[in-house]
XYZ file of C-alpha atoms in Angstrom:
680
model
C 61.651 49.135 -13.913
C 60.867 46.705 -16.753
C 60.022 43.976 -14.235
C 57.647 46.314 -12.428
C 55.790 47.146 -15.681
C 55.396 43.464 -16.498
C 53.978 42.785 -13.040
C 51.484 45.643 -13.320
C 50.428 44.384 -16.740
C 49.751 40.889 -15.363
C 47.707 42.295 -12.472
C 45.615 44.396 -14.858
C 44.999 41.402 -17.119
C 43.816 39.300 -14.184
C 41.392 42.013 -13.079
C 39.952 42.332 -16.590
C 39.494 38.571 -16.730
C 37.578 38.631 -13.431
C 35.281 41.370 -14.690
C 34.580 39.386 -17.849
C 33.658 36.305 -15.798
C 31.268 38.363 -13.664
C 29.548 39.721 -16.768
C 29.144 36.222 -18.223
C 27.774 34.943 -14.921
C 25.263 37.808 -14.794
C 24.110 37.067 -18.326
C 23.547 33.437 -17.394
C 21.448 34.572 -14.428
C 19.217 36.783 -16.647
C 18.124 34.286 -19.268
C 14.464 35.236 -18.745
C 15.093 38.574 -20.557
C 14.169 40.568 -17.488
C 17.342 42.612 -17.751
C 20.847 42.962 -19.137
C 24.168 43.863 -17.482
C 23.539 47.511 -18.367
C 19.762 47.477 -17.726
C 18.985 45.195 -14.739
C 15.186 45.409 -15.112
C 14.790 42.051 -13.365
C 15.226 43.881 -10.074
C 11.692 45.158 -10.532
C 10.386 41.595 -10.095
C 12.432 40.791 -7.007
C 9.572 41.532 -4.578
C 7.343 39.055 -6.416
C 9.843 36.235 -6.168
C 10.510 36.908 -2.521
C 6.796 36.882 -1.781
C 6.116 33.824 -3.918
C 8.839 31.680 -2.415
C 10.958 31.155 -5.521
C 13.557 33.023 -7.556
C 14.934 33.138 -11.057
C 17.393 30.363 -10.361
C 14.764 28.117 -8.715
C 12.350 28.345 -11.627
C 15.098 27.776 -14.165
C 16.547 24.770 -12.309
C 13.078 23.312 -11.939
C 12.544 23.629 -15.673
C 15.884 22.146 -16.719
C 15.404 19.206 -14.341
C 12.589 17.951 -16.579
C 13.366 15.588 -19.419
C 13.301 16.957 -22.958
C 10.061 15.139 -23.924
C 8.284 16.545 -20.870
C 9.498 20.079 -21.579
C 8.155 19.755 -25.111
C 4.750 18.655 -23.819
C 4.578 21.539 -21.334
C 5.607 23.957 -24.083
C 2.686 22.690 -26.174
C 0.275 23.355 -23.308
C 1.818 26.788 -22.737
C 1.708 27.757 -26.423
C -1.932 26.713 -26.698
C -2.853 28.808 -23.657
C -0.991 31.989 -24.624
C -2.259 31.993 -28.210
C -0.764 34.865 -30.211
C 0.676 36.604 -27.158
C 4.407 36.361 -26.388
C 3.814 35.334 -22.783
C 0.916 33.916 -20.785
C -1.379 36.470 -19.202
C -2.611 36.215 -15.644
C -6.209 35.884 -16.843
C -5.434 32.927 -19.116
C -3.340 31.241 -16.419
C -6.220 31.587 -13.963
C -8.709 30.216 -16.515
C -6.440 27.219 -17.090
C -6.362 26.401 -13.375
C -10.121 26.732 -12.885
C -11.501 25.346 -16.148
C -8.999 22.740 -17.320
C -7.576 21.670 -13.941
C -10.840 22.004 -12.037
C -9.556 24.086 -9.106
C -12.427 25.993 -7.537
C -10.390 28.721 -5.830
C -6.724 28.844 -6.916
C -4.277 31.055 -5.077
C -4.003 34.615 -6.447
C -1.502 35.110 -9.288
C 0.649 38.168 -8.664
C 2.306 38.758 -12.057
C 0.656 40.200 -15.135
C 2.649 37.965 -17.511
C 4.312 34.545 -17.108
C 7.186 33.004 -19.001
C 7.120 29.275 -19.570
C 9.563 28.706 -16.705
C 7.359 30.674 -14.315
C 4.224 28.919 -15.591
C 5.753 25.487 -15.069
C 7.182 26.318 -11.662
C 3.952 27.725 -10.184
C 1.852 24.984 -11.751
C 4.039 22.109 -10.547
C 4.377 23.526 -7.023
C 0.596 23.469 -6.594
C -0.193 19.825 -5.752
C -3.914 20.317 -6.327
C -3.262 21.583 -9.847
C -0.403 19.230 -10.735
C -0.788 15.759 -9.221
C -3.209 13.134 -10.502
C -4.363 12.021 -7.036
C -6.722 14.330 -5.189
C -6.046 15.080 -1.556
C -8.489 13.709 0.999
C -11.425 15.933 1.888
C -12.293 16.740 5.489
C -15.362 14.464 5.532
C -13.222 11.539 4.344
C -11.352 11.687 7.657
C -14.546 11.484 9.714
C -13.960 9.190 12.726
C -17.425 9.539 14.265
C -19.032 6.381 12.815
C -19.253 2.840 14.270
C -16.205 0.786 13.344
C -18.124 -1.503 10.948
C -18.772 1.544 8.737
C -15.193 1.547 7.479
C -13.094 -0.461 5.064
C -9.940 -1.639 6.830
C -6.546 -2.288 5.252
C -5.912 -5.939 6.144
C -3.171 -8.563 5.924
C -3.266 -12.355 5.576
C -0.623 -14.542 7.281
C 1.253 -11.358 8.033
C 4.345 -13.137 9.339
C 5.223 -14.641 5.923
C 7.735 -12.932 3.637
C 7.345 -15.389 0.744
C 5.044 -18.173 -0.423
C 2.589 -20.072 1.752
C 4.457 -23.400 1.793
C 8.144 -22.679 2.354
C 8.430 -18.947 2.949
C 10.320 -17.272 5.748
C 8.427 -16.029 8.808
C 9.651 -12.907 10.569
C 8.674 -10.165 12.986
C 10.009 -7.632 10.478
C 7.092 -8.483 8.175
C 4.779 -6.951 10.798
C 6.826 -3.772 10.961
C 6.667 -3.380 7.189
C 2.908 -3.684 6.849
C 2.134 -1.562 9.906
C 4.391 1.245 8.723
C 2.561 1.144 5.404
C -0.896 1.606 6.872
C -2.156 -1.933 7.551
C -4.692 -1.972 10.390
C -5.701 -5.631 10.606
C -2.952 -8.229 10.941
C -2.968 -11.990 11.447
C -0.971 -14.173 13.839
C -1.063 -17.998 13.775
C 0.057 -19.205 17.208
C 1.213 -22.707 18.174
C 2.911 -24.424 21.094
C 6.566 -23.649 21.558
C 9.302 -26.066 22.624
C 11.453 -25.989 25.789
C 13.621 -22.905 25.846
C 16.223 -21.210 27.974
C 14.630 -17.865 27.169
C 12.830 -16.344 30.177
C 9.143 -15.667 29.554
C 9.310 -12.365 31.407
C 10.010 -9.509 29.039
C 13.651 -8.482 29.608
C 14.392 -4.880 30.406
C 16.307 -3.053 27.649
C 19.266 -2.459 29.918
C 19.556 -6.178 30.654
C 19.482 -7.523 27.102
C 21.810 -10.456 26.726
C 24.747 -10.178 24.343
C 25.932 -13.131 22.267
C 29.162 -14.553 23.672
C 31.789 -16.570 21.845
C 30.741 -19.596 23.856
C 27.113 -19.235 22.754
C 28.219 -18.972 19.136
C 30.109 -22.253 19.431
C 27.109 -23.836 21.126
C 24.781 -22.527 18.413
C 26.974 -23.908 15.640
C 26.915 -27.255 17.384
C 23.127 -27.107 17.615
C 22.828 -26.308 13.919
C 25.132 -29.202 13.036
C 23.134 -31.582 15.223
C 19.826 -30.346 13.765
C 21.035 -30.972 10.228
C 22.185 -34.461 11.188
C 18.878 -35.214 12.911
C 16.837 -34.062 9.925
C 18.980 -36.014 7.502
C 18.483 -39.105 9.635
C 14.717 -38.616 9.749
C 14.430 -38.095 6.002
C 16.567 -41.183 5.447
C 14.295 -43.285 7.644
C 11.194 -41.839 6.004
C 12.512 -42.608 2.533
C 13.322 -46.189 3.494
C 9.805 -46.785 4.751
C 8.173 -44.993 1.831
C 6.797 -42.236 4.101
C 7.799 -38.608 3.958
C 6.564 -36.051 6.457
C 6.796 -32.339 5.812
C 8.469 -30.373 8.562
C 9.360 -26.708 8.693
C 12.785 -25.509 7.695
C 15.253 -24.566 10.388
C 14.816 -20.874 11.278
C 18.508 -20.052 11.522
C 17.764 -16.420 12.248
C 16.564 -17.378 15.756
C 19.233 -19.877 16.723
C 21.511 -17.135 17.972
C 18.914 -16.172 20.541
C 17.233 -19.371 21.712
C 18.013 -23.036 21.317
C 14.342 -23.932 21.289
C 13.830 -22.683 17.746
C 15.855 -25.626 16.423
C 13.383 -27.994 18.043
C 10.240 -26.027 17.290
C 10.949 -25.935 13.574
C 10.918 -29.728 13.411
C 7.887 -30.109 15.680
C 5.988 -26.797 15.825
C 3.028 -28.446 17.485
C 5.008 -30.045 20.309
C 4.325 -28.834 23.795
C 6.070 -29.754 27.007
C 4.808 -29.238 30.495
C 6.391 -26.022 31.676
C 5.419 -26.710 35.266
C 8.343 -29.114 35.471
C 10.833 -26.604 34.122
C 12.386 -23.531 35.636
C 11.344 -21.306 32.734
C 8.083 -21.110 30.831
C 7.885 -22.348 27.254
C 6.720 -19.524 25.003
C 4.461 -20.016 21.966
C 5.615 -19.555 18.393
C 4.129 -18.102 15.207
C 4.004 -20.512 12.305
C 1.994 -21.562 9.233
C 1.050 -25.022 10.443
C 1.645 -28.146 8.366
C 4.003 -26.329 5.989
C 7.752 -25.931 5.600
C 7.688 -22.248 6.548
C 9.990 -21.108 9.341
C 8.864 -20.007 12.796
C 9.225 -16.843 14.831
C 8.683 -16.379 18.590
C 5.286 -14.967 19.514
C 6.909 -12.496 21.900
C 9.146 -11.182 19.137
C 6.093 -10.575 16.972
C 4.290 -8.770 19.804
C 7.329 -6.589 20.404
C 7.507 -5.629 16.729
C 3.822 -4.685 16.823
C 4.331 -2.520 19.909
C 7.227 -0.709 18.231
C 5.551 0.048 14.912
C 1.758 -0.013 15.302
C 1.359 3.625 16.312
C 4.584 5.275 15.161
C 2.736 7.620 12.803
C -0.788 6.194 12.837
C -3.138 6.670 15.816
C -6.046 4.617 14.472
C -6.816 1.248 16.103
C -5.199 -2.035 15.134
C -7.118 -5.331 14.956
C -5.050 -8.444 15.671
C -6.654 -11.587 14.253
C -5.467 -14.599 16.256
C -5.545 -18.112 14.834
C -4.819 -20.311 17.839
C -3.501 -23.862 17.657
C -1.797 -23.657 21.040
C -3.063 -25.508 24.103
C -4.639 -23.961 27.197
C -1.378 -23.323 29.043
C 0.214 -21.660 26.034
C -2.918 -19.573 25.444
C -2.714 -18.200 28.959
C 0.929 -17.420 28.349
C -0.061 -15.618 25.122
C -2.254 -13.286 27.175
C 0.591 -12.610 29.608
C 2.980 -11.813 26.762
C 0.512 -9.472 25.036
C -0.081 -7.572 28.265
C 3.647 -7.351 28.997
C 4.615 -6.162 25.512
C 1.632 -3.959 24.693
C 0.717 -2.565 28.105
C -2.011 0.075 27.928
C -2.199 -0.241 24.148
C -4.087 -3.529 24.559
C -7.836 -3.162 24.999
C -8.403 -5.771 27.727
C -11.787 -4.637 29.033
C -14.803 -2.847 27.545
C -15.328 0.878 27.916
C -17.787 1.807 30.642
C -19.967 3.705 28.164
C -19.847 1.110 25.327
C -21.531 -2.194 26.128
C -20.199 -4.735 23.550
C -23.560 -6.545 23.651
C -25.459 -3.407 22.647
C -23.325 -1.404 20.202
C -19.963 -1.006 18.522
C -17.557 1.733 19.579
C -16.978 4.712 17.309
C -13.661 4.818 15.510
C -12.609 7.971 17.378
C -13.047 6.137 20.698
C -10.414 3.509 19.862
C -7.387 5.584 18.940
C -4.053 3.969 19.892
C -5.756 0.737 20.919
C -5.083 -2.877 19.913
C -8.233 -4.994 19.557
C -8.074 -8.782 19.688
C -10.108 -10.860 17.242
C -10.425 -14.400 18.553
C -13.148 -16.942 19.246
C -15.270 -16.738 22.366
C -15.995 -19.623 24.704
C -19.362 -20.462 23.140
C -17.831 -20.757 19.652
C -14.308 -21.938 20.414
C -14.773 -25.538 19.345
C -15.209 -24.459 15.718
C -12.541 -22.749 13.637
C -14.168 -19.862 11.698
C -11.171 -19.514 9.369
C -10.709 -23.200 8.632
C -10.386 -24.257 4.982
C -13.687 -25.027 3.332
C -14.688 -28.673 3.241
C -14.629 -28.652 -0.566
C -12.319 -26.459 -2.644
C -12.732 -26.808 -6.417
C -13.850 -30.395 -6.103
C -11.073 -31.442 -3.723
C -11.967 -32.569 -0.215
C -9.691 -30.894 2.318
C -8.822 -32.185 5.748
C -9.870 -29.908 8.579
C -7.594 -29.978 11.609
C -9.355 -29.504 14.907
C -7.881 -26.925 17.261
C -7.943 -26.715 21.054
C -10.805 -24.736 22.602
C -10.075 -21.148 23.546
C -9.415 -20.651 27.236
C -11.404 -18.136 29.232
C -8.415 -15.858 29.823
C -7.839 -15.390 26.096
C -11.530 -15.322 25.137
C -12.083 -12.329 27.441
C -9.922 -10.214 25.123
C -12.453 -10.628 22.271
C -14.402 -7.570 23.381
C -15.574 -5.632 20.318
C -14.196 -8.039 17.687
C -14.902 -11.732 18.212
C -14.671 -14.507 15.613
C -17.849 -16.389 14.881
C -18.266 -19.390 12.607
C -20.294 -18.879 9.440
C -22.463 -21.905 8.648
C -24.867 -20.689 5.966
C -27.170 -17.778 5.167
C -29.027 -18.342 8.444
C -25.892 -17.158 10.238
C -26.515 -13.706 8.778
C -29.318 -13.213 11.284
C -26.744 -12.947 14.094
C -27.136 -9.623 15.902
C -24.187 -9.535 18.294
C -22.482 -6.193 17.525
C -18.968 -7.611 17.935
C -19.155 -10.699 15.714
C -16.918 -11.173 12.665
C -17.541 -13.782 9.983
C -14.488 -15.026 8.068
C -14.984 -16.638 4.661
C -12.665 -17.732 1.890
C -12.853 -15.667 -1.275
C -14.252 -18.497 -3.398
C -17.038 -19.384 -0.965
C -18.068 -15.743 -0.692
C -18.039 -15.312 -4.477
C -20.171 -18.389 -5.072
C -22.700 -17.219 -2.469
C -23.234 -13.680 -3.793
C -23.396 -14.849 -7.389
C -25.800 -17.716 -6.699
C -28.897 -15.744 -5.723
C -29.744 -12.053 -5.613
C -31.508 -12.546 -2.276
C -28.344 -13.865 -0.619
C -26.291 -11.009 -2.055
C -28.722 -8.459 -0.603
C -28.794 -10.286 2.724
C -24.989 -10.171 2.949
C -24.986 -6.520 1.889
C -27.445 -5.583 4.634
C -25.487 -7.602 7.205
C -22.265 -5.795 6.304
C -23.793 -2.387 6.948
C -23.914 -3.169 10.644
C -21.514 -6.036 11.293
C -18.065 -7.193 10.270
C -17.088 -9.648 7.573
C -13.570 -10.716 6.619
C -12.428 -12.435 3.415
C -9.166 -14.375 3.124
C -7.437 -15.859 0.027
C -8.454 -19.323 -1.103
C -6.159 -22.191 -0.196
C -4.758 -22.811 -3.670
C -2.972 -19.431 -3.649
C 0.231 -21.031 -2.384
C 2.274 -18.434 -4.329
C 0.801 -15.730 -2.056
C -1.194 -14.174 -4.901
C -4.230 -12.066 -4.051
C -7.937 -11.812 -4.889
C -9.539 -8.699 -6.356
C -10.500 -6.849 -3.157
C -12.825 -4.411 -4.937
C -15.314 -7.219 -5.672
C -15.704 -7.799 -1.923
C -15.654 -4.102 -0.982
C -18.595 -3.503 -3.325
C -20.578 -6.027 -1.250
C -19.712 -4.168 1.948
C -16.922 -6.443 3.248
C -14.761 -4.420 5.631
C -11.631 -6.611 5.776
C -10.143 -8.282 2.695
C -6.981 -9.965 3.979
C -4.163 -9.566 1.444
C -0.732 -11.138 1.017
C 1.304 -7.940 1.280
C 4.526 -9.625 0.187
C 3.138 -10.123 -3.338
C 2.838 -7.144 -5.690
C 0.016 -8.069 -8.052
C -3.236 -6.582 -9.263
C -4.966 -7.169 -5.930
C -2.292 -5.405 -3.869
C -2.146 -2.500 -6.326
C -5.889 -1.982 -5.876
C -5.475 -2.249 -2.101
C -2.712 0.371 -2.123
C -4.908 2.698 -4.185
C -7.892 2.244 -1.881
C -5.957 3.255 1.232
C -3.484 5.727 -0.312
C -2.698 8.658 2.033
C -5.057 7.300 4.690
C -4.413 5.661 8.048
C -5.846 2.352 6.911
C -9.511 3.058 7.776
C -11.671 4.398 4.904
C -15.239 5.515 5.509
C -17.703 3.598 3.355
C -19.606 5.540 0.676
C -23.259 6.545 0.791
C -25.491 3.459 0.668
C -23.078 1.339 2.721
C -23.490 2.980 6.126
C -25.551 1.830 9.099
C -28.164 4.529 8.544
C -28.786 3.486 4.899
C -31.577 1.134 3.820
C -31.157 0.546 0.063
C -30.468 -2.856 -1.497
C -27.216 -3.626 -3.275
C -28.713 -3.000 -6.731
C -30.187 0.365 -5.742
C -27.134 1.915 -4.082
C -26.174 5.221 -5.753
C -24.242 4.566 -8.977
C -23.430 6.652 -12.041
C -22.621 6.415 -15.746
C -19.003 7.205 -16.548
C -17.384 8.861 -19.559
C -13.610 8.789 -19.159
C -10.837 9.683 -21.593
C -7.209 9.267 -20.604
C -4.468 10.571 -22.899
C -0.897 9.394 -22.407
C 1.395 12.293 -23.349
C 4.912 11.451 -22.142
C 6.937 9.871 -19.346
C 10.278 10.546 -17.761
C 12.940 8.719 -15.761
C 11.203 5.354 -16.059
C 13.073 2.704 -14.062
C 14.552 -0.041 -16.185
C 13.205 -3.539 -15.490
C 15.374 -5.792 -13.372
C 18.401 -7.298 -15.180
C 17.850 -5.046 -18.214
C 21.360 -3.606 -17.945
C 22.812 -7.066 -18.519
C 21.033 -7.676 -21.790
C 20.949 -4.121 -23.162
C 23.458 -4.573 -25.968
C 25.975 -2.138 -27.409
C 23.891 1.045 -27.118
C 23.244 0.838 -23.365
C 20.220 -0.183 -21.266
C 18.031 2.826 -22.160
C 18.204 2.105 -25.903
C 17.260 -1.511 -25.300
C 14.224 -0.491 -23.241
C 10.986 -0.293 -25.271
C 8.202 0.759 -22.877
C 4.501 0.938 -23.522
C 1.785 2.055 -21.103
C -1.223 -0.122 -20.369
C -4.308 1.584 -18.909
C -6.989 -0.493 -17.144
C -10.343 0.564 -15.725
C -11.456 -1.577 -12.770
C -15.222 -1.294 -12.315
C -18.077 -3.693 -11.678
C -18.422 -5.562 -14.978
C -21.850 -6.333 -16.358
C -20.405 -9.217 -18.364
C -17.301 -11.282 -17.647
C -16.159 -11.035 -21.270
C -15.881 -7.236 -21.125
C -12.340 -5.910 -20.763
C -11.661 -2.259 -20.072
C -8.005 -1.952 -21.011
C -5.865 -0.294 -23.694
C -2.155 0.124 -24.367
C 0.029 2.627 -26.178
C 2.454 1.736 -28.983
C 5.986 1.217 -27.625
C 8.679 3.892 -27.603
C 12.441 3.684 -27.107
C 14.251 4.711 -23.917
C 13.197 5.723 -20.427
C 11.963 9.216 -21.431
C 9.310 8.318 -24.027
C 7.127 10.844 -25.863
C 3.852 9.943 -27.567
C 3.692 13.042 -29.727
C 1.822 16.309 -29.874
C -1.635 14.806 -29.378
C -0.593 11.825 -27.265
C -2.465 8.501 -27.316
C -6.065 8.656 -26.075
C -8.114 5.844 -24.547
C -11.860 6.173 -24.156
C -14.071 4.453 -21.605
C -17.496 5.806 -22.518
C -21.008 5.000 -21.253
C -19.807 2.696 -18.465
C -22.908 2.144 -16.323
C -23.405 1.308 -12.629
C -20.113 2.841 -11.569
C -19.411 3.715 -7.947
C -16.319 5.901 -8.190
C -15.235 5.334 -4.560
C -14.922 1.593 -5.303
C -13.504 1.791 -8.855
C -9.923 2.248 -10.001
C -7.650 3.203 -12.893
C -4.398 1.262 -13.140
C -1.327 2.250 -15.164
C 1.359 -0.306 -15.986
C 4.600 0.527 -17.785
C 5.909 -2.640 -19.423
C 8.963 -3.459 -21.507
C 8.082 -4.839 -24.944
C 11.641 -5.599 -26.065
C 12.644 -9.172 -26.862
C 14.705 -9.229 -23.674
C 11.478 -9.001 -21.653
C 10.673 -12.568 -22.728
C 13.344 -13.743 -20.296
C 12.456 -11.582 -17.284
C 9.592 -9.692 -15.677
C 8.473 -7.019 -18.123
C 6.870 -4.682 -15.539
C 8.936 -1.512 -15.138
C 6.643 0.460 -12.802
C 2.985 1.095 -12.095
C 0.379 3.348 -10.509
C -3.198 2.770 -9.367
C -5.662 5.540 -8.491
C -9.128 5.397 -6.978
C -11.513 6.799 -9.573
C -13.107 9.402 -7.292
C -9.619 10.743 -6.504
C -8.422 10.915 -10.128
C -8.343 14.621 -10.987
C -9.177 16.105 -14.364
C -6.877 18.048 -16.672
C -3.162 17.672 -17.384
C -1.798 15.558 -14.585
C 1.381 14.089 -13.186
C 1.275 10.389 -12.195
C 3.939 9.120 -9.803
C 5.052 5.553 -10.496
C 5.888 2.744 -8.070
C 8.442 -0.061 -8.011
C 7.065 -3.437 -9.187
C 8.346 -5.317 -6.113
C 8.815 -2.934 -3.184
C 5.825 -0.713 -4.080
C 7.914 2.313 -3.113
C 7.980 5.491 -5.202
C 10.488 5.623 -8.061
C 11.714 8.636 -10.027
C 9.464 7.555 -12.884
C 6.507 9.769 -13.789
C 3.754 9.872 -16.394
C 2.329 13.047 -17.945
C -1.313 12.481 -18.886
C -4.544 14.309 -19.624
C -7.780 13.254 -17.909
C -11.280 14.124 -19.126
C -13.886 12.675 -16.757
C -17.641 13.130 -16.600
C -20.018 11.191 -14.336
C -23.750 11.568 -14.631
């Protein structure tokens, strides 16, 4: 009997313990004071949460996921809005969205009162009210204009992953830029060397696997190549002559033996008529030590990635150093790999001698930019004869064969001699100029600047980086966009100021951006009289959260951990057309400690007032988070960044998403700012 009583006592104790746990759990779930275990008044609000798409737990989790500094900043906004009231009324919430955040017609608010968790949740779930970057308007996606009426996201020497002298070339580089919105790519094509690889595109089911025998053979080829190169360098050193030859592209040796030979002599060409298989061309930065990649492999990568998520047309700019036979083979390869994607004949209703096609007419099409027969003896993209006082050698290239020239339908390269060339009226012509030549021309005389501006309303112009940018750095593309240049070819592998501006220009687009008023074919104004405004801009840095630590910071962070050794400040730059070169529109905050910095109740404000001649569509605000600790003297101090086109920067309290300094992919880092912007 005693044992039975003890057992019953234990069972009762366990049941009481369970009930106590349930009560505690319920109290944790009712932290918004909507009810208690005895008075569950929160049930009255259940219909609202079901209809609004969130619940008590969702709002609370969303709130606690914020860093402490950010919660404090949001509490300050909330307390200011509610005034003397305990909670925020629906009327004051609505006024905040319309007046402070600039939303014309916010969604109806269903509650009479809002706690801070509800306020934060509904605010942050409304992208228009929360994010710094405005969504594109319907007219900004207009595809009904001629193709020269758009700015085009463009790449220079797309195949390179590193610098211009010794970087690696790869087909993967094309996949990366195309998947990130690039719509004009460049391919430098040269003669290949004898190969066992069949020129006909292999069917997927017949792809050749690498056997153990081929591995042994490849290793032998690599060993022989190293010995050959060592012998050549030894002979060159003994005679006092040293020739630069490309590095061995080991990534291709497993597939074709020819790559070993082509890397040493990328310009060599053998007569394929005497061989059983055709010799295929290669992609290479000529007269450098960069590696090579097969032209077919590049074409295949383009076919795979060009239109995965982007239907707008792709322009392929061909720089051809290959001979006639290899050029004809290039055409065969492009047709085999691209099929119907390649535009190989003009549309019946669009005569290329009379007008340009509309952008909407070219969806899912690849356009070839190459020289035509009447201009093929001159290289339009050759280095300028004089570059900063240095005379540069200009290598002649073979003339373009008829088979390849026929593909230059709506986009053909034409050599730019001088300002008289601007009188050309062929709708399909494209002038290519180096950045320094273009800059010197538009700054020399106002008449030339206006002449170029008028030309670029109707016809294409492309700018590429000057030759001394061997580190793959980039020009400021906005300078050229403001003069109407459609294609500013950028080195996408380098994250610098130029690429940040390029990313901002084409953010959330498909790589084609309609030019603003004054830049279109129907407009007639001069460059100086295009519509511009006077800007008053104040940006207040409030707080940041989850800032990524700079590379290697964890190794030199000291006893207190990497966050305590991180001293970030925020630099804010306004990129507009400067009236004087000496003017600098940039400010920076004082540094704070850790990756969740707070700049106080009022934040740190930067004013850019009475800035004249501003075209918001071609101006930008750039944010850079930099480490100011002593450790940053021994490494890159850039933690993360953001760049926003001025016309898309929204007013009010805003959330700025931050990007990685190398990959340019989104990080967890975010800035909380206030924007006050007036243009008149």
